C-alpha cells in the first residue's frame, strides 16, 4: 500500500512537472513570436512609397496625466463629429494628414526641434514617452507588434520645416497608428491623448478618370422622393453640375481632384469608395459630395447616406434646365471677372444671380458663399 502511494505521488509530480515545462515552452514560444515582430519601420516606409491610399479614423486612446506622471491605465476616448474628418494619405513617397504634406525626419532631428520649441524655463517639464509606454498604447489600439526603440517610428515635419508634429507614425497591414510622443508636466490632473489608429481604405472601390465630355446629360436617383429642395435629378453640362432647389438653379464645378485631397475622403470611404487623384467630383451648398464612378453611375454622399444616380439621358431637357439660364451663368462670369455666378433665382421680373468667389466646392471652403446678388438687367 505504501509503495502504491509513493508511486502515485511520483506520477503526479512527473505530470505536474511536464505541465509546467509545457507551459513554460508555450510562453517562451509566444514571447519569441512577439519578439520577432518589433521593427515595422521598413513596412511603414514601404507603404509610404507604394500606391496612394487613404486612412480613415478608427479610435483614440488616452490616459490620465498627474503631477506624478502618466497613468498606465489607458481607455478608449469618446469620438466627436470632427473625428469623421480626420484622415491620412500615403503613397508615391509622400505622407499627408488632412491635405498637409509632411517630410520625414530622424528621431534625433525631431527631438532637437521639439526641445527648441520649448522655452529654457520649460525644458525640465518636457518629456518623451518611453518605449514601454508606446507599446502600451499600441497594444490598446489593437496592434499585434511592439517597437524596440524610439527610432522604429516615423517622425514628421512640415514641408517648410517650421514645425515638427508631436505624433509619430507607424503602419502595418491595414492600420496606421499615430502615437503622441511628447507631454508636458502639469500641476493638475488632465486627460492626455496617447494615440490613434486609422483604417486603410485600400479595399474600397477606387474611382478612375472619367472624361467630362462623357458626363453631359440627366442623372436620376430612382429612390429619391422629389421635393422642393431635392428634385432627385442632377443635370450636367460642359463641366458644371446643375440642380434646381425651390425657385433657383444652383451651379457647381466638376473637379478632377488631381493632387488635392479633401475632408470628403472619410465620407467617401464609409460609403465604400476611395478618392484618388483621378476622382471626378463635385459638391453643393448643402455639403454633399457627388462622385462620378463612371460615365453611367454617380454617387451622392453626405449626412451618413449614399444615394445612387444613373444616367438616364445624354441630353438635358430645356424644361429642366433652360438654355437661357446656362447663357446667363456664362454672361455673368464674363461680365464680372474674379467672381463666378453660382445661383439664378427666377422672379416675376428679371432673374437674380448670386455671385460667389468660387464654385469649387471640393477644394475651396468659401465656395458658394453669395458675396452679392445682381440683377441680370444691370
XYZ file of C-alpha atoms in Angstrom:
378
model
C 0.000 0.000 0.000
C 2.778 2.413 0.876
C 4.596 1.657 -2.380
C 1.422 2.383 -4.318
C 1.031 5.793 -2.657
C 4.654 6.679 -3.321
C 4.317 5.683 -6.977
C 1.132 7.715 -7.306
C 2.745 10.804 -5.804
C 5.758 10.341 -8.058
C 3.479 10.099 -11.092
C 1.640 13.277 -10.089
C 4.894 15.149 -9.626
C 6.097 13.964 -13.021
C 2.872 15.007 -14.728
C 2.879 18.374 -12.937
C 6.457 18.940 -13.949
C 5.651 18.163 -17.572
C 2.700 20.544 -17.412
C 4.852 23.359 -16.021
C 7.523 22.675 -18.608
C 4.901 22.667 -21.382
C 3.503 25.977 -20.103
C 6.973 27.497 -19.981
C 7.633 26.251 -23.520
C 4.349 27.771 -24.749
C 5.093 31.077 -23.026
C 8.596 31.035 -24.455
C 7.234 30.388 -27.937
C 4.739 33.267 -27.600
C 7.466 35.539 -26.285
C 9.756 34.616 -29.169
C 6.946 35.177 -31.671
C 6.228 38.595 -30.210
C 9.904 39.500 -30.229
C 10.241 38.713 -33.932
C 7.799 41.471 -34.941
C 9.295 44.523 -33.313
C 10.741 46.728 -36.058
C 7.997 47.601 -38.543
C 9.592 50.840 -39.728
C 10.591 49.272 -43.091
C 6.952 48.203 -43.531
C 5.798 51.765 -42.911
C 8.327 53.165 -45.389
C 7.217 50.611 -47.982
C 3.598 51.718 -47.536
C 4.599 55.379 -47.969
C 6.474 54.525 -51.169
C 3.613 52.373 -52.501
C 0.317 53.127 -54.165
C -1.763 56.053 -52.920
C -4.259 55.140 -50.243
C -6.356 56.888 -47.641
C -6.535 56.013 -43.940
C -9.689 56.954 -42.035
C -10.080 57.487 -38.298
C -10.776 54.398 -36.200
C -10.362 55.110 -32.495
C -8.328 57.105 -29.991
C -6.896 56.145 -26.614
C -5.936 58.369 -23.717
C -4.895 58.244 -20.091
C -4.759 60.489 -17.083
C -1.715 62.642 -16.506
C -0.995 63.828 -12.977
C 1.832 65.520 -11.145
C 3.186 62.016 -10.542
C 3.429 61.229 -14.268
C 1.408 59.453 -16.932
C -1.041 56.763 -15.905
C -0.637 53.264 -17.323
C -4.422 52.873 -17.343
C -5.401 53.585 -20.957
C -9.000 53.999 -22.077
C -10.774 54.385 -25.412
C -11.613 58.053 -25.851
C -15.095 59.094 -26.999
C -15.198 60.269 -30.611
C -16.565 63.574 -31.820
C -18.054 64.831 -35.074
C -14.672 66.254 -36.076
C -13.149 62.770 -35.988
C -15.075 61.889 -39.129
C -12.973 64.462 -40.980
C -9.587 63.180 -39.796
C -7.636 61.235 -42.393
C -4.134 60.447 -43.610
C -2.921 59.759 -47.117
C 0.181 57.781 -48.065
C 1.739 56.846 -51.376
C 4.164 57.876 -54.074
C 6.771 58.696 -51.422
C 4.568 61.157 -49.552
C 2.560 61.173 -46.346
C -0.058 63.794 -45.584
C -2.569 64.459 -42.852
C -5.745 66.390 -43.696
C -4.221 67.577 -47.008
C -0.966 68.843 -45.414
C 2.086 67.080 -46.869
C 4.927 66.302 -44.457
C 8.623 65.469 -44.717
C 10.220 62.647 -42.750
C 12.948 63.457 -40.228
C 15.081 61.359 -37.901
C 14.271 60.988 -34.212
C 17.423 62.978 -33.432
C 16.280 65.907 -35.570
C 12.699 65.641 -34.272
C 13.727 65.658 -30.603
C 16.108 68.574 -31.129
C 13.468 70.691 -32.860
C 10.871 69.735 -30.270
C 13.108 70.945 -27.470
C 13.911 74.117 -29.382
C 10.191 74.928 -29.439
C 10.095 74.993 -25.628
C 11.421 77.869 -23.541
C 14.552 77.361 -21.452
C 12.475 77.517 -18.294
C 10.151 74.807 -19.586
C 12.809 72.282 -20.607
C 12.520 70.331 -17.349
C 8.765 69.956 -17.874
C 9.099 68.436 -21.365
C 9.120 64.638 -21.501
C 9.113 61.953 -24.180
C 7.169 58.719 -23.916
C 9.228 55.616 -23.170
C 9.287 52.530 -25.394
C 7.201 50.715 -22.769
C 4.578 53.474 -22.718
C 4.387 53.493 -26.510
C 3.953 49.721 -26.633
C 1.134 50.013 -24.088
C -0.579 52.500 -26.393
C -0.077 50.309 -29.465
C -1.497 47.304 -27.648
C -4.575 49.265 -26.551
C -5.091 50.386 -30.150
C -5.084 46.743 -31.229
C -1.584 46.495 -32.752
C -0.042 42.998 -32.958
C 3.518 44.271 -32.706
C 5.846 46.171 -30.409
C 8.646 48.631 -31.089
C 12.104 48.107 -29.700
C 13.360 51.673 -29.983
C 12.072 55.205 -30.487
C 13.923 55.082 -33.807
C 11.404 52.498 -35.046
C 8.812 55.249 -35.575
C 8.401 57.721 -38.449
C 8.746 61.379 -37.396
C 7.353 64.248 -39.437
C 7.754 67.973 -40.001
C 6.005 70.459 -42.264
C 7.461 70.928 -45.733
C 8.505 74.441 -44.745
C 10.488 72.897 -41.850
C 8.882 75.334 -39.429
C 7.217 72.753 -37.186
C 7.543 69.103 -36.202
C 4.461 67.042 -35.359
C 4.053 65.840 -31.761
C 2.839 62.495 -33.144
C 4.993 59.779 -34.674
C 3.594 57.383 -37.285
C 3.869 53.646 -37.847
C 1.865 51.368 -40.133
C 1.333 47.647 -40.607
C -1.154 45.685 -42.687
C -4.441 47.632 -42.842
C -3.753 50.016 -39.959
C -1.810 53.225 -39.477
C -1.019 54.363 -35.936
C -0.155 57.847 -34.706
C 1.491 57.955 -31.289
C 1.853 61.092 -29.185
C 5.467 61.146 -28.068
C 5.806 64.338 -26.036
C 3.976 65.632 -22.992
C 4.406 68.498 -20.565
C 4.404 68.185 -16.787
C 1.325 69.830 -15.245
C 0.311 70.724 -11.709
C -3.190 69.308 -12.121
C -4.809 66.127 -13.427
C -5.784 66.129 -17.080
C -6.552 63.690 -19.877
C -3.643 63.075 -22.221
C -4.180 61.771 -25.748
C -1.849 58.818 -26.261
C -2.524 57.727 -29.827
C -4.940 56.935 -32.643
C -5.460 54.175 -35.172
C -6.589 54.715 -38.759
C -8.004 52.104 -41.126
C -6.868 51.624 -44.708
C -9.372 52.185 -47.481
C -7.257 50.223 -49.969
C -10.006 47.613 -50.162
C -12.540 50.266 -51.128
C -13.574 50.723 -54.742
C -11.240 53.174 -56.442
C -12.669 55.630 -58.918
C -10.975 56.377 -62.216
C -10.715 59.360 -64.505
C -13.959 59.980 -66.369
C -13.789 62.413 -69.332
C -16.011 65.453 -68.774
C -17.428 65.086 -72.285
C -18.980 61.748 -71.256
C -20.801 63.220 -68.266
C -23.206 65.581 -70.041
C -26.813 64.628 -69.518
C -29.521 63.937 -66.949
C -28.767 61.842 -63.853
C -31.641 60.470 -61.803
C -31.846 58.920 -58.323
C -34.662 56.405 -58.664
C -35.294 56.022 -54.938
C -35.443 59.718 -54.116
C -38.769 61.328 -53.279
C -38.770 64.621 -55.131
C -39.137 67.768 -53.056
C -38.613 71.475 -53.495
C -35.096 71.088 -52.053
C -34.242 67.840 -53.835
C -35.655 67.082 -57.280
C -33.950 63.690 -57.422
C -32.060 64.804 -60.524
C -28.769 66.493 -61.304
C -28.010 67.956 -64.695
C -24.503 68.020 -66.157
C -23.464 70.344 -68.935
C -19.924 71.148 -70.126
C -18.087 70.767 -66.836
C -20.787 72.023 -64.482
C -23.357 70.284 -62.298
C -26.755 71.973 -62.064
C -29.735 71.249 -59.838
C -32.963 73.008 -59.029
C -33.814 73.951 -55.460
C -37.014 75.825 -54.783
C -37.138 78.628 -57.372
C -33.369 78.658 -58.020
C -30.816 76.866 -60.139
C -27.571 76.081 -58.344
C -24.327 75.510 -60.223
C -21.100 73.831 -59.078
C -17.876 72.992 -60.865
C -16.998 69.388 -61.662
C -13.441 68.836 -60.493
C -10.712 66.299 -61.060
C -9.020 66.229 -57.677
C -5.518 65.937 -59.156
C -3.148 66.289 -56.184
C -5.817 67.851 -53.987
C -7.414 65.730 -51.272
C -10.296 66.906 -49.200
C -12.160 66.330 -45.973
C -14.683 64.347 -48.008
C -12.310 61.346 -48.146
C -13.638 59.881 -44.920
C -17.253 60.193 -46.075
C -16.412 58.523 -49.382
C -14.551 55.683 -47.649
C -17.520 54.956 -45.381
C -19.683 54.684 -48.498
C -17.255 52.161 -49.989
C -15.258 54.417 -52.307
C -11.678 55.629 -52.202
C -10.947 59.097 -53.522
C -7.763 59.276 -55.559
C -6.054 61.881 -57.690
C -8.140 60.639 -60.615
C -11.523 61.021 -58.941
C -14.013 63.272 -60.731
C -16.259 65.013 -58.246
C -18.468 67.961 -57.459
C -20.200 69.442 -54.420
C -23.052 71.711 -53.445
C -24.191 74.260 -50.885
C -25.575 71.574 -48.569
C -22.232 69.795 -48.281
C -22.896 66.762 -50.453
C -20.109 65.064 -52.370
C -21.011 63.989 -55.918
C -18.674 61.235 -57.089
C -18.722 60.083 -60.705
C -17.925 56.368 -60.505
C -18.045 56.051 -64.281
C -19.920 57.637 -67.182
C -23.165 55.934 -66.167
C -23.104 55.965 -62.358
C -22.982 58.868 -59.900
C -22.997 58.588 -56.101
C -24.112 61.411 -53.813
C -22.532 61.094 -50.361
C -23.465 63.063 -47.275
C -25.371 63.106 -43.986
C -24.388 59.477 -43.426
C -26.112 58.305 -46.624
C -25.046 57.333 -50.129
C -27.539 57.857 -52.939
C -27.024 56.258 -56.366
C -27.804 58.176 -59.553
C -27.964 56.620 -63.001
C -27.552 58.473 -66.251
C -30.987 58.402 -67.841
C -30.241 60.615 -70.829
C -27.274 62.092 -72.644
C -29.313 65.256 -73.028
C -30.564 67.976 -70.682
C -34.118 68.988 -71.488
C -34.987 72.628 -71.992
C -37.763 72.265 -69.433
C -35.442 71.105 -66.651
C -32.587 73.492 -67.451
C -33.378 76.273 -69.926
C -30.555 77.257 -72.259
C -31.277 80.836 -71.237
C -30.154 80.028 -67.673
C -26.890 78.493 -68.902
C -26.315 81.583 -71.024
C -26.942 83.886 -68.048
C -24.428 81.983 -65.903
C -21.751 82.412 -68.585
C -22.572 86.060 -69.271
C -22.293 86.966 -65.583
C -18.974 85.126 -65.313
C -17.653 87.162 -68.234
C -19.115 90.439 -67.003
C -17.591 90.227 -63.503
C -14.024 88.908 -63.634
C -12.847 87.467 -60.328
C -16.372 86.365 -59.477
C -18.476 83.441 -60.602
C -22.217 83.025 -60.864
C -23.412 80.280 -58.513
C -27.213 80.644 -58.420
C -30.032 82.018 -60.526
C -33.327 82.795 -58.848
C -36.307 83.270 -61.085
C -38.566 86.147 -60.107
C -41.590 87.718 -61.699
C -39.369 90.287 -63.332
C -35.639 89.889 -64.039
C -33.719 86.857 -62.709
C -31.405 87.478 -59.743
C -27.921 85.975 -59.904
C -25.958 85.136 -56.769
C -22.253 85.834 -57.262
C -19.548 83.954 -55.365
C -15.770 83.882 -55.232
C -15.725 80.201 -56.205
C -17.906 77.210 -57.038
C -15.101 74.664 -56.499
C -16.883 73.097 -53.533
C -14.437 70.257 -53.026
C -11.288 72.335 -52.628
C -12.479 75.792 -51.575
C -14.161 76.328 -48.202
C -15.660 79.621 -49.397
C -17.303 78.057 -52.440
C -20.919 79.018 -52.996
C -20.986 81.798 -50.437
C -23.015 84.601 -52.014
C -20.973 87.803 -51.977
C -23.622 89.846 -53.761
C -26.843 89.489 -55.749
C -27.069 91.060 -59.162
C -29.988 91.592 -61.463
C -29.442 90.352 -64.997
C -30.613 93.696 -66.343
C -27.749 95.529 -64.549
